[in-house]
Structure formats: structure tokens, C-alpha cells
Amino acid sequence: AKARGRNGYQFYSPSMSGEGLERLRLEALLRRAVEKQEIFLHYQPQVEIDTGRLVGVEALVRWQNPELGLVAPSRFIPVAEDMGFIKPLGQWVLAEACRQMVSWDKAGLAVPKIAVNLSVRQFERGSIAEQVSGVLREAGLGPGRLQLEVTESVIMHAGDALQLVNDLDAIGVGLAIDDFGTGYSSLAYLKQLPVQTLKIDRSFIKDISTDANDEAIAVAIIQLGKSLNLSVIAEGVENEEQAAFLLRHGCRHAQGYLYSRPVGPDDILTRWRREADE
Ligand code: C2E
Ligand code: CA
Ligand code: CA
Ligand code: CA
């Protein structure tokens, strides 16, 4: 009775669990969240490890609902994907991220680039490049300052992924492979992609100085990046030990609680505009 089609329809049956009802409620509230201005973005700094310089920010979506409180993206993104809501949501995120960059520019902080997460559903039925260039044009942001983050599975599962990714490359936006190492992309395939950045997944960084396997994987990814001439950034860096390890092995960029949690746009401005002045 809980079987659910790709389009998100679900037939009610008396045996439906409380979980099913909870899900329906979540969908109903989510459907109206954008128009009710309950959706907003937080931004997490990406830094150059050895200088602490800001090299970019990643936009991370947030949902604050009066009934539900703050809902984690890991809870509502999958729901949005199932119910076909990820397209309008993803479009809003992209537009808001680009507007924010221009607004920081005007306030005197030039954030070098912004990374925005894309869901596999945003790759379905073509014209992602057209959407993205439309958003950039409207916001007045140069394509070189936008980097799209996709996971390996997005690339492996989207039908025309290679074509779509090449279209994005053609308009001048950057591409990063998110959570790298957790999927199963073939290296031969990776070589064909117009990718600039690999993001080492947090799960490999977590125990980097105590787990020999994690250490080996992280080092292998850094080496791979070097060989393919890609930039490598580590996510989930929480302590100095991890940062020192990464630097020692040639990974220059990182993101994580050691530097900053994801924060609102004004916090980015006050912290980094001040550091730029110093
Ligand atoms: P992700 O893209 O891998 O994003 C990184 C996640 O790690 C974020 O969680 C971030 O807050 C968290 N994080 C960053 N540094 C640290 C750290 O040092 N330690 C720990 N423990 N965690 C850290 P968040 O914001 O809850 O996002 C979770 C996931 O939701 C993201 O994982 C991404 O897959 C998805 N997501 C977030 N925003 C969007 C969006 O706008 N669109 C899409 N499609 N997915 C999004
Ligand atoms: Ca990401
Ligand atoms: Ca990630
Ligand atoms: Ca991750």
C-alpha cells in the first residue's frame, strides 16, 4: 500500500502507516514553502588551507516552517525529488545564489565563486544549460563564477549526462564532482568530462588520521586530481590535524566546521570583508 510511483502519487489505504501520513503532510507544506518564503540559503566558506583565504562558498538550502521548525535538506530534498518539486526549488536556489553573489559584489566583497548543488532530476529532459544561462543573465553574474556540484550518480544516471555537462561547459560554468569516492564513476569516463574540481567526501576525511583505509583513499583522490589536472577540495574538515594532513598531501582547498559552519549572507559579508581589508 505504500508503493509510490516516480511521480509521487500514492493511494490512501487504511493500512497506511503514520509515516505515510507524515510524508503527505511534508509534501503539502513543501509545495507552498517557496511562495511563503520559508526557503532560504546558507553559505559555507571554501578556503585555501595554507592562507585561510576565501576561494568560494557553497550554497546550502534551508527550510524553516512554522509547524515543523527547521527541516534538514537530507529530509526534504528527497521528498522534493519524488514529488516533482525539485525543479522549481532548484531553480529558485540557483537564482537566489546568483543574486546573492551580485549583492556581495555591490557591498564590497568579491566572493570568487559560488557552488550550487544540482539534483539528478534537474538533469532530466534537457535544456539545463539554457536554464542556467537564463538565471546568470537575469542576475548579471559571469558564468565563470558559478560552479555546479553534481554527484557521480547524477552523471552516471542522467540519460544524456555527457551532452548536458558539455552544454554547461560551453556556457562557461564550472563543474565539480561532489562526494567523490562514494559512487562508482569510471576513471575513463571522468577523463572525458569537462570537470574542474573533485570534492573528497566527508566520510573519508572524518577519520583521516586514524583510519589507514580512509587515509589511502583521500591520498589516492588527491593524486588522481593532480594527474588529471583537477582542483581538489576536501569537505567536512573539522580539525587542524585533518587540515595539516591534506596540505601535506597536496590538497590545497577545504571546507568544513574548522573554518565555518554554513551561515547567512550577512555573516559572510562581515567576516570576509573584514579579512580582505586586513
Ligand atoms: P553536501 O552537498 O555534501 O553538503 C555538505 C553538507 O555537509 C552540508 O549539510 C554541510 O552543512 C555539512 N558540513 C559541512 N561542513 C561540515 C563539517 O565540518 N562537519 C560535518 N559533520 N558536516 C559538515 P547540509 O546543509 O545539511 O546538506 C546536506 C545535503 O543536502 C548536501 O550534502 C546536499 O547533498 C543536499 N543539499 C543541500 N542544499 C541543496 C540544494 O540546494 N540542492 C540540492 N539538490 N541538494 C542540496
Ligand atoms: Ca555539495
Ligand atoms: Ca558533498
Ligand atoms: Ca558529502
Coordinates of N, CA, C and O in Angstrom, one line a residue, residues 114-234:
I114 N 30.7 30.7 -6.5 CA 29.7 30.1 -5.7 C 29.4 28.7 -6.2 O 29.2 28.5 -7.4
A115 N 29.3 27.7 -5.3 CA 29.0 26.3 -5.7 C 27.5 26.1 -5.4 O 27.1 26.4 -4.3
V116 N 26.8 25.5 -6.3 CA 25.4 25.2 -6.1 C 25.1 23.7 -6.5 O 25.6 23.2 -7.5
N117 N 24.4 23.0 -5.6 CA 24.2 21.6 -5.8 C 23.0 21.4 -6.8 O 22.0 22.0 -6.7
L118 N 23.2 20.4 -7.6 CA 22.2 20.1 -8.6 C 21.7 18.6 -8.3 O 22.5 17.8 -8.1
S119 N 20.4 18.4 -8.4 CA 19.8 17.1 -8.2 C 19.7 16.4 -9.6 O 19.6 17.1 -10.6
V120 N 19.7 15.1 -9.6 CA 19.6 14.4 -10.9 C 18.4 14.8 -11.7 O 18.4 14.8 -12.9
R121 N 17.3 15.1 -10.9 CA 16.0 15.4 -11.6 C 16.2 16.7 -12.4 O 15.4 16.9 -13.4
Q122 N 17.1 17.6 -12.0 CA 17.3 18.8 -12.8 C 18.0 18.5 -14.1 O 18.1 19.4 -15.0
F123 N 18.5 17.3 -14.2 CA 19.2 16.9 -15.5 C 18.3 16.2 -16.4 O 18.6 15.9 -17.5
E124 N 17.0 16.0 -16.0 CA 16.1 15.3 -16.9 C 15.5 16.2 -17.9 O 15.3 17.4 -17.6
R125 N 15.2 15.7 -19.0 CA 14.6 16.4 -20.1 C 15.3 17.7 -20.4 O 14.8 18.8 -20.4
G126 N 16.6 17.6 -20.7 CA 17.4 18.6 -21.3 C 17.4 20.1 -20.9 O 16.9 20.4 -19.8
S127 N 18.0 20.9 -21.6 CA 18.0 22.4 -21.5 C 18.4 22.9 -20.2 O 18.1 24.0 -19.8
I128 N 19.2 22.1 -19.4 CA 19.7 22.7 -18.2 C 20.6 23.9 -18.4 O 20.6 24.9 -17.7
A129 N 21.4 23.8 -19.5 CA 22.3 24.9 -19.8 C 21.5 26.2 -20.1 O 21.9 27.3 -19.7
E130 N 20.4 26.0 -20.8 CA 19.6 27.2 -21.1 C 19.0 27.8 -19.9 O 19.0 29.1 -19.7
Q131 N 18.6 27.0 -19.0 CA 18.0 27.5 -17.7 C 19.1 28.2 -16.9 O 18.9 29.3 -16.4
V132 N 20.3 27.6 -16.9 CA 21.4 28.2 -16.1 C 21.8 29.5 -16.7 O 22.0 30.5 -16.0
S133 N 21.9 29.6 -18.1 CA 22.4 30.8 -18.6 C 21.3 31.9 -18.5 O 21.7 33.1 -18.3
G134 N 20.1 31.5 -18.5 CA 19.0 32.5 -18.2 C 19.1 33.1 -16.8 O 19.0 34.3 -16.7
V135 N 19.3 32.2 -15.9 CA 19.5 32.7 -14.5 C 20.7 33.6 -14.3 O 20.6 34.7 -13.7
L136 N 21.8 33.3 -15.0 CA 23.0 34.1 -14.9 C 22.8 35.5 -15.5 O 23.2 36.5 -14.9
R137 N 22.1 35.5 -16.7 CA 21.9 36.7 -17.4 C 21.0 37.6 -16.5 O 21.3 38.8 -16.3
E138 N 19.9 37.0 -16.0 CA 19.0 37.8 -15.2 C 19.7 38.4 -13.9 O 19.4 39.5 -13.6
A139 N 20.5 37.6 -13.3 CA 21.2 38.1 -12.1 C 22.3 39.1 -12.4 O 22.8 39.9 -11.6
G140 N 22.9 38.9 -13.7 CA 24.1 39.7 -14.0 C 25.4 39.2 -13.4 O 26.3 39.9 -13.0
L141 N 25.4 37.9 -13.4 CA 26.6 37.2 -12.9 C 27.4 36.5 -14.0 O 26.8 35.8 -14.8
G142 N 28.7 36.6 -14.0 CA 29.5 36.0 -15.0 C 29.5 34.4 -14.8 O 29.6 34.0 -13.7
P143 N 29.4 33.7 -15.9 CA 29.3 32.2 -15.8 C 30.5 31.6 -15.0 O 30.4 30.6 -14.4
G144 N 31.7 32.2 -15.2 CA 32.9 31.7 -14.6 C 32.9 31.7 -13.0 O 33.7 31.1 -12.4
R145 N 31.9 32.4 -12.5 CA 31.8 32.5 -11.0 C 30.8 31.5 -10.4 O 30.6 31.5 -9.2
L146 N 30.2 30.7 -11.3 CA 29.3 29.7 -10.8 C 29.9 28.3 -11.0 O 30.4 28.0 -12.1
Q147 N 29.8 27.5 -10.0 CA 30.2 26.1 -10.1 C 29.1 25.2 -9.7 O 28.5 25.4 -8.7
L148 N 28.8 24.2 -10.6 CA 27.7 23.3 -10.2 C 28.2 22.1 -9.7 O 29.2 21.5 -10.2
E149 N 27.6 21.6 -8.6 CA 28.1 20.4 -7.9 C 27.1 19.3 -8.2 O 25.9 19.4 -8.0
V150 N 27.7 18.2 -8.8 CA 26.8 17.0 -9.1 C 27.5 15.8 -8.5 O 28.8 15.8 -8.5
T151 N 26.8 14.8 -8.1 CA 27.4 13.6 -7.6 C 27.7 12.7 -8.8 O 27.2 12.9 -9.9
E152 N 28.5 11.7 -8.5 CA 28.8 10.7 -9.5 C 27.5 10.1 -10.0 O 27.4 9.8 -11.2
S153 N 26.6 9.8 -9.2 CA 25.4 9.1 -9.6 C 24.6 9.9 -10.5 O 23.9 9.4 -11.4
V154 N 24.6 11.3 -10.3 CA 23.9 12.1 -11.3 C 24.4 11.9 -12.7 O 23.7 11.8 -13.6
I155 N 25.7 11.9 -12.8 CA 26.4 11.8 -14.1 C 26.2 10.4 -14.7 O 25.9 10.3 -15.9
M156 N 26.2 9.4 -13.8 CA 26.0 8.1 -14.3 C 24.6 7.8 -14.7 O 24.3 6.9 -15.6
H157 N 23.6 8.4 -14.0 CA 22.2 8.0 -14.2 C 21.5 8.9 -15.2 O 20.5 8.5 -15.8
A158 N 21.9 10.2 -15.3 CA 21.1 11.0 -16.2 C 21.4 10.5 -17.7 O 22.5 10.2 -18.0
G159 N 20.3 10.4 -18.4 CA 20.4 9.8 -19.8 C 21.5 10.4 -20.7 O 22.5 9.8 -21.0
D160 N 21.4 11.7 -20.9 CA 22.3 12.4 -21.8 C 23.4 13.1 -21.0 O 23.8 14.2 -21.4
A161 N 23.8 12.6 -19.9 CA 24.6 13.4 -19.0 C 25.8 14.0 -19.7 O 26.1 15.2 -19.5
L162 N 26.5 13.3 -20.5 CA 27.7 13.8 -21.1 C 27.4 15.0 -22.0 O 28.1 16.0 -21.9
Q163 N 26.3 14.9 -22.7 CA 25.9 16.1 -23.6 C 25.5 17.3 -22.7 O 25.9 18.4 -23.0
L164 N 24.7 17.0 -21.7 CA 24.2 18.1 -20.8 C 25.4 18.8 -20.1 O 25.4 20.0 -20.0
V165 N 26.4 18.0 -19.7 CA 27.5 18.5 -19.0 C 28.4 19.3 -20.0 O 28.9 20.4 -19.6
N166 N 28.5 18.8 -21.2 CA 29.2 19.6 -22.2 C 28.5 20.9 -22.5 O 29.2 21.9 -22.8
D167 N 27.2 20.9 -22.6 CA 26.5 22.1 -22.8 C 26.7 23.2 -21.7 O 26.9 24.3 -21.9
L168 N 26.8 22.7 -20.5 CA 27.1 23.6 -19.3 C 28.5 24.1 -19.4 O 28.7 25.3 -19.2
D169 N 29.4 23.3 -19.8 CA 30.8 23.7 -20.0 C 30.9 24.8 -21.1 O 31.6 25.8 -21.0
A170 N 30.1 24.6 -22.1 CA 30.1 25.5 -23.3 C 29.6 26.9 -22.9 O 30.1 27.9 -23.4
I171 N 28.7 27.0 -21.9 CA 28.3 28.4 -21.5 C 29.3 29.0 -20.4 O 29.1 30.1 -20.0
G172 N 30.3 28.2 -20.0 CA 31.3 28.7 -19.2 C 31.2 28.5 -17.7 O 32.0 29.1 -16.9
V173 N 30.2 27.7 -17.2 CA 30.1 27.5 -15.8 C 31.1 26.3 -15.4 O 31.4 25.5 -16.3
G174 N 31.5 26.3 -14.2 CA 32.4 25.2 -13.7 C 31.6 24.0 -13.2 O 30.4 24.1 -12.9
L175 N 32.2 22.9 -13.2 CA 31.6 21.7 -12.7 C 32.5 21.0 -11.7 O 33.6 20.8 -11.9
A176 N 31.8 20.6 -10.5 CA 32.6 19.8 -9.5 C 31.8 18.5 -9.3 O 30.6 18.4 -9.4
I177 N 32.6 17.4 -9.1 CA 32.0 16.2 -8.7 C 32.0 16.1 -7.2 O 33.0 16.1 -6.5
D178 N 30.8 16.1 -6.6 CA 30.5 16.1 -5.2 C 30.6 14.7 -4.6 O 30.4 13.7 -5.3
D179 N 31.0 14.6 -3.3 CA 31.0 13.4 -2.6 C 31.9 12.3 -3.3 O 31.6 11.2 -3.4
F180 N 33.0 12.8 -3.9 CA 33.8 12.0 -4.8 C 34.4 10.8 -4.0 O 34.8 11.0 -2.9
G181 N 34.3 9.6 -4.6 CA 34.8 8.4 -4.0 C 33.7 7.5 -3.4 O 33.9 6.4 -3.1
T182 N 32.5 8.1 -3.3 CA 31.4 7.3 -2.7 C 30.6 6.6 -3.8 O 29.8 5.7 -3.5
G183 N 30.7 7.1 -5.0 CA 29.9 6.5 -6.1 C 30.8 5.5 -6.9 O 31.8 5.0 -6.3
Y184 N 30.4 5.3 -8.1 CA 31.3 4.4 -8.9 C 31.5 4.9 -10.3 O 31.2 4.3 -11.3
S185 N 32.0 6.1 -10.4 CA 32.3 6.6 -11.7 C 33.6 5.9 -12.2 O 34.5 5.8 -11.5
S186 N 33.6 5.6 -13.5 CA 34.8 5.0 -14.0 C 35.8 6.1 -14.4 O 35.4 7.3 -14.7
L187 N 37.0 5.8 -14.2 CA 38.0 6.9 -14.4 C 38.1 7.3 -15.8 O 38.4 8.4 -16.2
A188 N 37.8 6.3 -16.7 CA 37.9 6.6 -18.1 C 36.8 7.7 -18.5 O 37.0 8.6 -19.2
Y189 N 35.6 7.5 -17.8 CA 34.5 8.4 -18.0 C 34.9 9.8 -17.5 O 34.6 10.8 -18.1
L190 N 35.4 9.8 -16.3 CA 35.8 11.1 -15.7 C 36.7 11.9 -16.6 O 36.6 13.1 -16.7
K191 N 37.6 11.2 -17.2 CA 38.6 11.9 -18.1 C 37.9 12.6 -19.3 O 38.4 13.6 -19.7
Q192 N 36.7 12.1 -19.7 CA 36.0 12.7 -20.8 C 35.2 14.0 -20.4 O 34.7 14.7 -21.2
L193 N 35.0 14.1 -19.1 CA 34.1 15.1 -18.6 C 34.8 16.4 -18.4 O 35.9 16.5 -18.0
P194 N 34.1 17.5 -18.8 CA 34.7 18.8 -18.6 C 34.6 19.3 -17.1 O 33.9 20.3 -16.8
V195 N 35.2 18.6 -16.2 CA 35.1 18.8 -14.8 C 36.4 19.6 -14.3 O 37.4 19.3 -14.8
Q196 N 36.2 20.5 -13.4 CA 37.4 21.2 -12.9 C 37.8 20.8 -11.5 O 38.9 21.0 -11.1
T197 N 36.8 20.3 -10.7 CA 37.0 20.1 -9.3 C 36.5 18.7 -8.8 O 35.4 18.3 -9.2
L198 N 37.3 18.1 -8.0 CA 36.8 16.9 -7.2 C 36.6 17.3 -5.8 O 37.5 17.9 -5.2
K199 N 35.5 16.9 -5.2 CA 35.3 17.2 -3.8 C 35.4 15.8 -3.0 O 34.6 14.9 -3.2
I200 N 36.4 15.7 -2.2 CA 36.6 14.5 -1.4 C 35.4 14.4 -0.4 O 35.3 15.3 0.4
D201 N 34.7 13.3 -0.4 CA 33.6 13.2 0.6 C 34.0 13.2 2.0 O 35.1 12.7 2.4
R202 N 33.2 13.8 2.8 CA 33.4 13.9 4.3 C 33.7 12.6 5.0 O 34.5 12.6 5.9
S203 N 33.1 11.5 4.5 CA 33.3 10.2 5.1 C 34.8 9.8 5.1 O 35.2 9.0 6.0
F204 N 35.5 10.2 4.1 CA 36.9 9.9 4.1 C 37.8 10.8 4.9 O 38.9 10.4 5.3
I205 N 37.3 12.0 5.2 CA 38.1 13.0 5.9 C 38.0 12.7 7.4 O 38.9 13.0 8.2
K206 N 36.8 12.3 7.8 CA 36.4 12.1 9.2 C 37.5 11.5 10.1 O 38.0 12.1 11.0
D207 N 38.0 10.3 9.7 CA 39.0 9.6 10.5 C 40.3 9.5 9.8 O 41.1 8.5 9.9
I208 N 40.6 10.6 9.0 CA 41.8 10.5 8.2 C 43.1 10.2 8.9 O 44.0 9.6 8.3
S209 N 43.2 10.7 10.1 CA 44.5 10.5 10.8 C 44.5 9.2 11.6 O 45.6 8.8 12.1
T210 N 43.4 8.4 11.7 CA 43.4 7.2 12.4 C 43.1 6.0 11.6 O 43.4 4.8 12.0
D211 N 42.4 6.2 10.5 CA 42.0 5.0 9.7 C 42.8 4.9 8.4 O 42.8 5.8 7.5
A212 N 43.6 3.9 8.3 CA 44.5 3.7 7.2 C 43.8 3.7 5.8 O 44.3 4.2 4.8
N213 N 42.6 3.1 5.8 CA 41.9 3.0 4.5 C 41.4 4.4 4.1 O 41.6 4.7 2.9
D214 N 40.9 5.1 5.0 CA 40.4 6.5 4.6 C 41.6 7.3 4.2 O 41.4 8.1 3.2
E215 N 42.6 7.2 4.9 CA 43.8 7.9 4.5 C 44.3 7.6 3.1 O 44.6 8.4 2.3
A216 N 44.3 6.3 2.8 CA 44.7 5.8 1.5 C 43.8 6.3 0.4 O 44.2 6.8 -0.7
I217 N 42.5 6.3 0.7 CA 41.5 6.8 -0.3 C 41.7 8.3 -0.6 O 41.7 8.8 -1.7
A218 N 41.8 9.1 0.5 CA 42.0 10.5 0.4 C 43.2 10.8 -0.4 O 43.2 11.7 -1.4
V219 N 44.3 10.2 -0.1 CA 45.6 10.4 -0.8 C 45.4 10.0 -2.3 O 45.9 10.8 -3.2
A220 N 44.7 8.9 -2.6 CA 44.5 8.5 -4.0 C 43.7 9.5 -4.8 O 44.0 9.8 -5.9
I221 N 42.7 10.1 -4.1 CA 41.9 11.1 -4.8 C 42.7 12.4 -5.1 O 42.6 12.9 -6.2
I222 N 43.5 12.8 -4.1 CA 44.4 13.9 -4.3 C 45.3 13.7 -5.5 O 45.5 14.5 -6.4
Q223 N 45.9 12.5 -5.6 CA 46.8 12.1 -6.7 C 46.1 12.1 -8.0 O 46.6 12.6 -9.0
L224 N 44.9 11.5 -8.0 CA 44.1 11.5 -9.2 C 43.8 12.9 -9.7 O 44.0 13.1 -10.9
G225 N 43.5 13.8 -8.8 CA 43.2 15.1 -9.2 C 44.4 15.8 -9.8 O 44.3 16.4 -10.9
K226 N 45.6 15.5 -9.2 CA 46.8 16.0 -9.8 C 47.1 15.5 -11.2 O 47.4 16.3 -12.1
S227 N 46.9 14.2 -11.3 CA 47.2 13.6 -12.7 C 46.3 14.1 -13.7 O 46.6 14.3 -14.9
L228 N 45.0 14.3 -13.4 CA 44.0 14.8 -14.4 C 44.0 16.3 -14.4 O 43.1 16.9 -15.1
N229 N 44.8 17.0 -13.6 CA 44.9 18.4 -13.6 C 43.6 19.1 -13.1 O 43.1 20.0 -13.7
L230 N 43.0 18.5 -12.1 CA 41.8 19.0 -11.5 C 42.1 19.6 -10.1 O 43.0 19.1 -9.5
S231 N 41.3 20.5 -9.7 CA 41.5 21.0 -8.4 C 40.7 20.1 -7.4 O 39.7 19.5 -7.8
V232 N 41.2 19.9 -6.2 CA 40.6 19.0 -5.2 C 40.3 19.8 -4.0 O 41.1 20.6 -3.5
I233 N 39.1 19.6 -3.5 CA 38.7 20.3 -2.2 C 38.2 19.2 -1.3 O 37.5 18.3 -1.7
A234 N 38.5 19.3 0.0 CA 38.1 18.3 1.0 C 36.9 18.9 1.7 O 36.9 20.1 2.1

